[in-house]
Amino acid sequence: MDAQYRPEIIEPEAQQHWEDTQSFRATEDASRPKYYCLSMFPYPSGKLHMGHVRNYTIGDVLARYHRMKGYNVLQPMGWDAFGLPAENAALANDVAPAGWTYANIDYMRGQLKRLGLAVDWSRELATCAPNYYRWEQWLFTRLFERGLIYKKMATVNWDPVDRTVLANEQVIEGRGWRSGALVEKRDIPMYFFRITAYADELLSELDNLPGWPERVKTMQRNWIGKSFGVEIHFPLRKFSGSEVLKVFTTRADTLFGVTYVAVAAEHPLATQAAATRPELAAFIGACKQGSVAEADMATMEKKGMDTGLVVYHPLTNEPVPVFVANYVLMGYGEGAVMAVPAHDERDFAFAGKYGLPIRPVVRPVDAEPGLPLTAAYVEPGILFDSGDFSGRTSQDAIEKIALVLQNLALGKKRTTYRLRDWGISRQRYWGCPIPIVHCSRCGDVTVPEDQLPVVLPLDVKIDIGSPIKKMPSFYETTCPTCGGPAERETDTMDTFVESSWYYARYTCPDNDTAMLDERANYWLPVDQYIGGIEHAILHLLYARFFHKLMRDVDLPSRSPGSPKIDLAPTGGRSDQKSELGVKLSTSEPFTHLLTQGMVIADTYYRDLGEGRKQWINPAEVEEREGITVLKADGQPVIVGGTEKMSKSKNNGVDPQSLIDQYGADTARLFMMFAAPPEQSLEWSDAGVEGANRFLRRLWKMVYEHVEAPSPSPWLGEKELPAQLRDFRRQLHQAIAKVSDDIERRRQFNTAIAANMELMNALSRLEGEDAPTRALKQEALEAIVLMLSPIVPHICGSLIAALRPGANLTDAAWPLVDESALLRDEIELMLQVNGKLRGKIRVAVEASSATIEQAALASPDVQKFMEGRPVRKVVVVPGRLINVVV
RNA sequence: GCCCGGGUGGUGAAACUGGUAGACACAAGGGACUUAAAAUCCCUCUCCAGCAAUGGAAUACGGGUUCGAUUCCCGUCCCGGGCACCA
């Protein structure tokens, strides 16, 4: 054994060994429990950043731990390879998106391998490859035919100068990021996944996911936003229900407090009124300025204008003015809301601004309404000034009002969802082409299966706008139905579509005749999914939706003449079924979810004017005399917030130099030790030295142990002396703790700390006699095995030194010896009035009464009782005694 | 603005189910070894008072529940994530 810890030698050797022996190749095996461990695949942005190191180390620790526990482990890796940054890079550097993407994949694959992940690389996939997105297009055609995809108009950000659609991210302070032009809203046709058809199931099945963090389930519940309310119709003419304005409200009890209704700028009533009133038309035009992002809509100044139109209250027939308001969204609900300033904060503010009446109709259950209202009273309560409904509770009134409205045919109870259908059309190039042909005679026709995939042309010149929209060789085609001239759809799909089913494709990435085969139902669901908390809603909801689609929609491939593939491990069964593909047999994709906290770093930028910023990497700045400056020119930079490491803010820290200098094990150890996985982590490389020092110490300890002359082996014939018994108890307590930390608590920092403590105790153990050596051997083996999921390279070398001939890849996790945990005395804390005053040692089996007596007799307690009588004694078994005086 | 988290020494953090606040590290200071340096090893290290024994205070801030609160409840401030076209 080498006396020195040399990661630069042992790490490449270990990685080469894993590759040569295909150590992490996963095959279906019915005889062992399976464990599918998946980390969210990376976008190939160019280089790994610290968030990746954190994510993939967590996944690798769990995968390796379960392998040691005897599971058949699958841990795959791939690339979320379509997306906007490739187009941005193409514009900036004049390279084709495909070339840029594949070059990044090659570089980052090397970096991932250098991290030493126990990944089955034979299953690697990239979503931009036709053999992947082909099946996405294929599923699209099936869903389209079944009505689960449909087309409708939707609002996008439009840059009037660049004449292009902008992502929300590309709109900065209301202006296009490149042109600086004021952004407008524009309606265009788009394809939508009917995710709302699954809203109820997506909501209710959250209750069947005990392995998900509560906060993620809460976020998804709120996002789906199921609410029970009443649809209310306001007649456009007095005493006539033939033409109505529909609104939806969860607060029908406040109906008598309505003092106006507000409609969206695009609402037909607004359009109608604007025809004769130029100032209103101008206002509606102004409403169309700005981005479509909800955060922008919600924070902008609430503005409105009277249309001059009135509708009539469905119960009182009083006229109610109709306003156009910029905060009402056409795409949500009916595009109109009833406004009750007395009982809604937003309406209260709006009414104050435009001098609209405020009419309170609900008071607190146990108080008079504090009139006049100084703020909206938004809680439920008791109705007043509400006709026949006065005196009823809010809950009761909602029911009765709904019933009366229903009898008048002016309303009905309705359940609504905040969740909207998922618009997936993108007016971009670098994405999966939507497999639709537009025919002037047949309408929208899906591309037949034998013509799939619709391949995205790669040899393109990128400037502003999608090149395939200007490429007749791509879009000119014939109609699959009538054979006449037709045009291909040139929009591509949202990249969230690819990431919604990749986890399933990993189970059978080599199948070129079907989207999925039996192997999917062997491996799925994913047992452990690991990824950033930023994906808590969108990605995870879409993936859950897709899993249900793949469960419900028939997936067989009927390509004539497609070659049969043999899935049976024994090679015996190659009937027709194996060629057909399978439906998924489960309803949820991810059994356990670990949401990693973000790795965040400071951001720095320089203002380029018109809202444009040049983001500067933290590595390029330094502090000089208290001012943050760019190293290159010494001029100051602006310090932005601390945000998640991202390409767009250029605040990612490249782990490569860390790995080059200290090795992958140090990087992995340091990352796991810095904070628990779910907590966000502000990046700082202070402490890397300490992690490296620990590994050197571990190496040295094993080296000194195995190189020491060995006395005759101890066979455990005598009882250990007390000191060794104490140490052995500590050892087995540590094994129990580390197992629990990794398996249940998912807290690796404390698992590492427990091993550090154990090593500190071990280094204090003197002597080279047979029992001491045997115990040292036992402890070192346990420590090396317990650390091996975190630092696999060094532990591979160390276990081979400790157990000649042993190999880490088939080593088992150490077992707790329960008999070593027994002890006969414990220490209890003594409190007087809740303050710590001393401690006593008592026998393990001592009764509460004995303990109480011992505590009261203790001088530490006596001193602080100051002669006062005992009011109460609280004995917490195994912990403490609190004397209350 | 709305939804979801978080806030503990100089720093990263620990305290798992309401029961010893600061484990384990980093940094810093002191010492040993060395011709010297690096490496390594040992010691100190929340704040205040005190020579010390010890006492008091302290888990963002203000309140509450409890014998006992970092932990539960209410309010405030600050930081992070998401808000449907970044991924």
Short mmCIF file of C-alpha atoms in Angstrom, two decimals, chain A residues 475-780:
data_model
loop_
_atom_site.label_atom_id
_atom_site.label_comp_id
_atom_site.label_asym_id
_atom_site.label_seq_id
_atom_site.Cartn_x
_atom_site.Cartn_y
_atom_site.Cartn_z
CA TYR A 475 -42.26 23.03 -44.56
CA GLU A 476 -43.42 22.32 -48.10
CA THR A 477 -45.03 18.90 -48.17
CA THR A 478 -48.12 17.04 -49.27
CA CYS A 479 -51.19 16.28 -47.22
CA PRO A 480 -51.07 12.72 -45.83
CA THR A 481 -54.85 12.49 -46.23
CA CYS A 482 -55.65 13.97 -49.64
CA GLY A 483 -52.19 14.12 -51.21
CA GLY A 484 -52.59 17.79 -52.13
CA PRO A 485 -49.99 20.48 -51.46
CA ALA A 486 -49.74 21.33 -47.75
CA GLU A 487 -47.46 22.93 -45.19
CA ARG A 488 -45.80 21.49 -42.15
CA GLU A 489 -46.25 23.11 -38.76
CA THR A 490 -43.03 25.03 -38.11
CA ASP A 491 -43.47 25.51 -34.37
CA THR A 492 -41.59 23.19 -32.05
CA MET A 493 -42.59 21.77 -28.69
CA ASP A 494 -41.95 23.17 -25.25
CA THR A 495 -38.82 21.46 -23.93
CA PHE A 496 -40.76 20.44 -20.84
CA VAL A 497 -42.35 17.79 -23.08
CA GLU A 498 -39.05 15.93 -23.53
CA SER A 499 -38.31 16.02 -19.81
CA SER A 500 -41.78 14.67 -19.01
CA TRP A 501 -41.04 11.12 -20.13
CA TYR A 502 -37.26 10.64 -20.31
CA TYR A 503 -37.32 8.73 -17.02
CA ALA A 504 -39.44 6.05 -18.72
CA ARG A 505 -37.33 5.90 -21.86
CA TYR A 506 -34.18 5.17 -19.82
CA THR A 507 -35.63 1.74 -19.14
CA CYS A 508 -35.49 0.83 -22.85
CA PRO A 509 -33.52 3.49 -24.78
CA ASP A 510 -32.42 1.02 -27.43
CA ASN A 511 -35.92 0.08 -28.56
CA ASP A 512 -36.43 1.47 -32.07
CA THR A 513 -39.79 -0.13 -32.70
CA ALA A 514 -41.73 1.10 -29.69
CA MET A 515 -41.78 4.02 -27.28
CA LEU A 516 -41.70 1.69 -24.27
CA ASP A 517 -41.49 -2.04 -23.68
CA GLU A 518 -41.85 -4.47 -20.75
CA ARG A 519 -38.67 -3.23 -19.17
CA ALA A 520 -40.56 -0.01 -18.31
CA ASN A 521 -42.91 -1.89 -16.05
CA TYR A 522 -40.00 -3.71 -14.43
CA TRP A 523 -38.12 -0.53 -13.48
CA LEU A 524 -40.92 1.98 -13.00
CA PRO A 525 -41.85 3.80 -10.93
CA VAL A 526 -38.60 5.59 -10.16
CA ASP A 527 -37.86 4.73 -6.53
CA GLN A 528 -35.88 7.86 -5.82
CA TYR A 529 -35.90 11.06 -7.84
CA ILE A 530 -33.49 13.86 -7.01
CA GLY A 531 -33.53 17.37 -8.36
CA GLY A 532 -33.69 21.05 -7.61
CA ILE A 533 -36.59 22.53 -5.68
CA GLU A 534 -37.10 24.96 -8.58
CA HIS A 535 -38.83 22.11 -10.41
CA ALA A 536 -41.36 21.59 -7.60
CA ILE A 537 -44.31 22.58 -9.74
CA LEU A 538 -43.95 22.65 -13.52
CA HIS A 539 -41.61 19.78 -14.41
CA LEU A 540 -42.89 17.48 -11.69
CA LEU A 541 -46.52 18.15 -12.53
CA TYR A 542 -45.96 17.61 -16.25
CA ALA A 543 -44.07 14.36 -15.63
CA ARG A 544 -46.89 13.12 -13.40
CA PHE A 545 -49.35 14.02 -16.16
CA PHE A 546 -47.32 12.18 -18.80
CA HIS A 547 -47.08 9.09 -16.65
CA LYS A 548 -50.87 8.95 -16.57
CA LEU A 549 -51.02 9.49 -20.34
CA MET A 550 -48.60 6.60 -20.85
CA ARG A 551 -50.81 4.55 -18.58
CA ASP A 552 -54.03 5.41 -20.41
CA VAL A 553 -53.06 5.65 -24.07
CA ASP A 554 -52.26 2.55 -26.09
CA LEU A 555 -48.60 2.60 -26.95
CA PRO A 556 -48.12 -0.28 -29.36
CA SER A 557 -46.06 0.36 -32.41
CA ARG A 558 -47.60 -1.11 -35.53
CA SER A 559 -44.77 -0.37 -37.92
CA PRO A 560 -44.97 -3.07 -40.56
CA GLY A 561 -41.89 -5.20 -40.72
CA SER A 562 -40.24 -3.73 -37.64
CA PRO A 563 -37.71 -6.19 -36.30
CA LYS A 564 -38.66 -8.21 -33.26
CA ILE A 565 -36.68 -7.61 -30.14
CA ASP A 566 -36.09 -10.16 -27.47
CA LEU A 567 -36.72 -8.99 -23.94
CA ALA A 568 -36.91 -12.24 -22.06
CA PRO A 569 -33.73 -12.52 -19.96
CA THR A 570 -33.65 -16.24 -20.64
CA GLY A 571 -33.92 -15.66 -24.37
CA GLY A 572 -36.88 -17.98 -24.59
CA ARG A 573 -39.85 -15.71 -25.06
CA SER A 574 -39.97 -13.64 -28.20
CA ASP A 575 -43.63 -13.67 -29.08
CA GLN A 576 -45.54 -10.86 -30.73
CA LYS A 577 -46.08 -9.03 -27.47
CA SER A 578 -42.50 -7.94 -27.18
CA GLU A 579 -42.78 -6.03 -30.39
CA LEU A 580 -45.83 -4.09 -29.37
CA GLY A 581 -44.76 -1.84 -26.54
CA VAL A 582 -46.66 -1.54 -23.28
CA LYS A 583 -48.91 0.73 -21.33
CA LEU A 584 -47.53 1.68 -17.96
CA SER A 585 -49.07 -0.27 -15.11
CA THR A 586 -48.56 2.42 -12.46
CA SER A 587 -50.05 5.86 -11.92
CA GLU A 588 -47.24 7.91 -10.47
CA PRO A 589 -43.69 8.21 -11.81
CA PHE A 590 -41.68 9.02 -8.68
CA THR A 591 -42.13 7.21 -5.36
CA HIS A 592 -39.63 9.20 -3.31
CA LEU A 593 -38.65 12.72 -4.16
CA LEU A 594 -35.68 14.58 -2.77
CA THR A 595 -35.75 18.26 -3.61
CA GLN A 596 -32.27 19.53 -3.46
CA GLY A 597 -31.78 23.08 -2.25
CA MET A 598 -30.29 25.48 -4.71
CA VAL A 599 -26.62 26.23 -4.87
CA ILE A 600 -26.65 30.00 -4.95
CA ALA A 601 -23.96 32.58 -5.60
CA ASP A 602 -23.67 36.34 -5.81
CA THR A 603 -24.45 37.98 -9.13
CA TYR A 604 -22.56 40.87 -10.69
CA TYR A 605 -23.40 42.95 -13.71
CA ARG A 606 -22.89 46.11 -15.66
CA ASP A 607 -25.78 48.13 -17.03
CA LEU A 608 -25.86 48.39 -20.81
CA GLY A 609 -28.90 50.70 -20.84
CA GLU A 610 -32.53 50.08 -21.84
CA GLY A 611 -32.83 47.39 -19.21
CA ARG A 612 -30.03 45.30 -20.70
CA LYS A 613 -27.36 43.89 -18.44
CA GLN A 614 -24.01 42.26 -18.92
CA TRP A 615 -23.66 39.54 -16.31
CA ILE A 616 -20.18 38.93 -14.91
CA ASN A 617 -18.97 35.68 -13.38
CA PRO A 618 -18.03 35.79 -9.67
CA ALA A 619 -14.61 34.39 -10.62
CA GLU A 620 -13.88 37.54 -12.62
CA VAL A 621 -14.46 40.07 -9.85
CA GLU A 622 -12.65 40.98 -6.67
CA GLU A 623 -12.91 43.47 -3.84
CA ARG A 624 -10.58 46.43 -3.83
CA GLU A 625 -10.86 48.86 -0.94
CA GLY A 626 -14.41 47.78 -0.26
CA ILE A 627 -15.53 48.18 -3.88
CA THR A 628 -16.31 45.22 -6.11
CA VAL A 629 -14.45 45.56 -9.39
CA LEU A 630 -13.81 43.54 -12.51
CA LYS A 631 -10.31 42.03 -12.28
CA ALA A 632 -9.69 42.66 -15.95
CA ASP A 633 -10.13 46.45 -15.92
CA GLY A 634 -10.34 47.40 -12.25
CA GLN A 635 -13.59 49.27 -12.84
CA PRO A 636 -16.54 48.78 -10.49
CA VAL A 637 -19.37 46.35 -11.18
CA ILE A 638 -22.89 46.35 -9.77
CA VAL A 639 -23.55 43.72 -7.09
CA GLY A 640 -26.87 41.97 -7.81
CA GLY A 641 -28.71 39.54 -5.57
CA THR A 642 -27.64 36.09 -4.45
CA GLU A 643 -29.36 33.71 -6.84
CA LYS A 644 -29.34 30.15 -8.06
CA MET A 645 -26.37 29.36 -10.25
CA SER A 646 -27.52 29.75 -13.81
CA LYS A 647 -26.31 30.29 -17.32
CA SER A 648 -28.41 33.42 -17.74
CA LYS A 649 -26.99 35.20 -14.69
CA ASN A 650 -23.46 33.90 -15.35
CA ASN A 651 -22.91 33.12 -11.68
CA GLY A 652 -22.11 29.43 -11.97
CA VAL A 653 -18.91 28.26 -10.33
CA ASP A 654 -17.08 25.60 -12.34
CA PRO A 655 -16.15 22.64 -10.14
CA GLN A 656 -13.41 21.57 -12.54
CA SER A 657 -10.55 23.38 -10.83
CA LEU A 658 -11.65 21.89 -7.51
CA ILE A 659 -11.58 18.39 -8.98
CA ASP A 660 -8.27 19.03 -10.75
CA GLN A 661 -6.64 20.20 -7.57
CA TYR A 662 -8.05 17.81 -4.98
CA GLY A 663 -9.80 15.01 -6.84
CA ALA A 664 -13.41 13.97 -7.17
CA ASP A 665 -13.64 12.42 -3.70
CA THR A 666 -12.71 15.67 -2.00
CA ALA A 667 -15.24 17.57 -4.13
CA ARG A 668 -17.94 15.01 -3.33
CA LEU A 669 -17.14 14.88 0.38
CA PHE A 670 -17.00 18.63 0.71
CA MET A 671 -20.29 19.09 -1.14
CA MET A 672 -22.06 16.53 1.03
CA PHE A 673 -20.56 17.88 4.24
CA ALA A 674 -21.37 21.53 3.58
CA ALA A 675 -25.12 21.37 4.25
CA PRO A 676 -28.04 18.94 4.28
CA PRO A 677 -29.34 18.25 0.74
CA GLU A 678 -32.65 20.08 1.01
CA GLN A 679 -31.14 23.29 2.26
CA SER A 680 -30.01 26.00 -0.10
CA LEU A 681 -26.27 26.46 -0.11
CA GLU A 682 -24.46 29.70 -0.65
CA TRP A 683 -21.31 28.74 -2.49
CA SER A 684 -17.97 29.26 -0.80
CA ASP A 685 -14.91 27.07 -1.19
CA ALA A 686 -13.68 27.66 2.36
CA GLY A 687 -13.46 24.24 3.94
CA VAL A 688 -12.34 22.27 0.89
CA GLU A 689 -8.94 21.93 2.52
CA GLY A 690 -10.56 20.38 5.56
CA ALA A 691 -12.35 17.77 3.47
CA ASN A 692 -9.11 16.85 1.76
CA ARG A 693 -7.28 16.75 5.08
CA PHE A 694 -9.84 14.30 6.40
CA LEU A 695 -9.28 11.93 3.47
CA ARG A 696 -5.49 12.11 3.91
CA ARG A 697 -5.94 11.30 7.58
CA LEU A 698 -8.17 8.36 6.77
CA TRP A 699 -5.62 7.06 4.28
CA LYS A 700 -2.81 7.39 6.82
CA MET A 701 -4.77 5.59 9.51
CA VAL A 702 -5.50 2.62 7.29
CA TYR A 703 -1.93 2.61 6.03
CA GLU A 704 -0.46 2.57 9.54
CA HIS A 705 -2.88 -0.14 10.57
CA VAL A 706 -2.21 -2.53 7.67
CA GLU A 707 1.54 -1.92 7.67
CA ALA A 708 1.94 -2.56 11.42
CA PRO A 709 3.34 -5.97 12.34
CA SER A 710 0.38 -8.20 13.04
CA PRO A 711 0.19 -10.18 16.29
CA SER A 712 -1.57 -13.52 16.37
CA PRO A 713 -5.22 -12.96 15.47
CA TRP A 714 -7.64 -12.45 18.32
CA LEU A 715 -10.58 -14.82 18.16
CA GLY A 716 -12.85 -12.99 20.59
CA GLU A 717 -12.41 -15.62 23.26
CA LYS A 718 -12.35 -13.18 26.22
CA GLU A 719 -14.53 -10.24 27.13
CA LEU A 720 -13.15 -6.88 25.98
CA PRO A 721 -11.76 -4.50 28.60
CA ALA A 722 -14.05 -1.57 29.49
CA GLN A 723 -12.27 0.99 27.30
CA LEU A 724 -12.54 -1.22 24.22
CA ARG A 725 -16.12 -2.08 25.05
CA ASP A 726 -16.96 1.63 25.18
CA PHE A 727 -15.31 2.18 21.85
CA ARG A 728 -17.09 -0.75 20.28
CA ARG A 729 -20.41 0.62 21.53
CA GLN A 730 -19.53 3.95 19.97
CA LEU A 731 -18.69 2.18 16.71
CA HIS A 732 -22.00 0.37 16.50
CA GLN A 733 -23.96 3.44 17.55
CA ALA A 734 -22.26 5.21 14.67
CA ILE A 735 -23.19 2.45 12.21
CA ALA A 736 -26.81 2.73 13.34
CA LYS A 737 -26.74 6.51 13.05
CA VAL A 738 -25.08 6.64 9.65
CA SER A 739 -27.49 4.05 8.24
CA ASP A 740 -30.44 6.06 9.53
CA ASP A 741 -28.96 9.36 8.30
CA ILE A 742 -28.57 8.04 4.78
CA GLU A 743 -31.67 5.90 4.48
CA ARG A 744 -34.36 7.76 6.38
CA ARG A 745 -33.10 11.25 7.10
CA ARG A 746 -31.25 11.85 3.85
CA GLN A 747 -28.80 13.95 5.78
CA PHE A 748 -25.28 13.22 4.67
CA ASN A 749 -23.48 15.98 6.54
CA THR A 750 -24.26 14.36 9.90
CA ALA A 751 -23.40 10.91 8.53
CA ILE A 752 -19.97 12.27 7.65
CA ALA A 753 -19.65 14.01 11.04
CA ALA A 754 -20.43 10.70 12.80
CA ASN A 755 -17.57 9.06 10.91
CA MET A 756 -15.26 11.94 11.80
CA GLU A 757 -16.12 11.53 15.47
CA LEU A 758 -15.51 7.82 15.21
CA MET A 759 -12.12 8.45 13.64
CA ASN A 760 -11.23 10.92 16.39
CA ALA A 761 -12.11 8.27 18.97
CA LEU A 762 -10.23 5.59 17.05
CA SER A 763 -7.07 7.70 16.90
CA ARG A 764 -7.14 7.93 20.69
CA LEU A 765 -7.19 4.13 20.96
CA GLU A 766 -3.69 3.05 22.02
CA GLY A 767 -2.07 -0.36 21.79
CA GLU A 768 -1.31 -3.04 19.21
CA ASP A 769 -2.40 -6.09 21.24
CA ALA A 770 -4.64 -8.63 19.54
CA PRO A 771 -8.07 -7.43 20.78
CA THR A 772 -7.24 -3.77 20.09
CA ARG A 773 -6.03 -4.59 16.58
CA ALA A 774 -9.12 -6.66 15.93
CA LEU A 775 -11.31 -3.76 17.04
CA LYS A 776 -9.32 -1.29 14.93
CA GLN A 777 -9.78 -3.57 11.94
CA GLU A 778 -13.51 -3.78 12.58
CA ALA A 779 -13.78 0.01 12.97
CA LEU A 780 -11.67 0.89 9.92
#
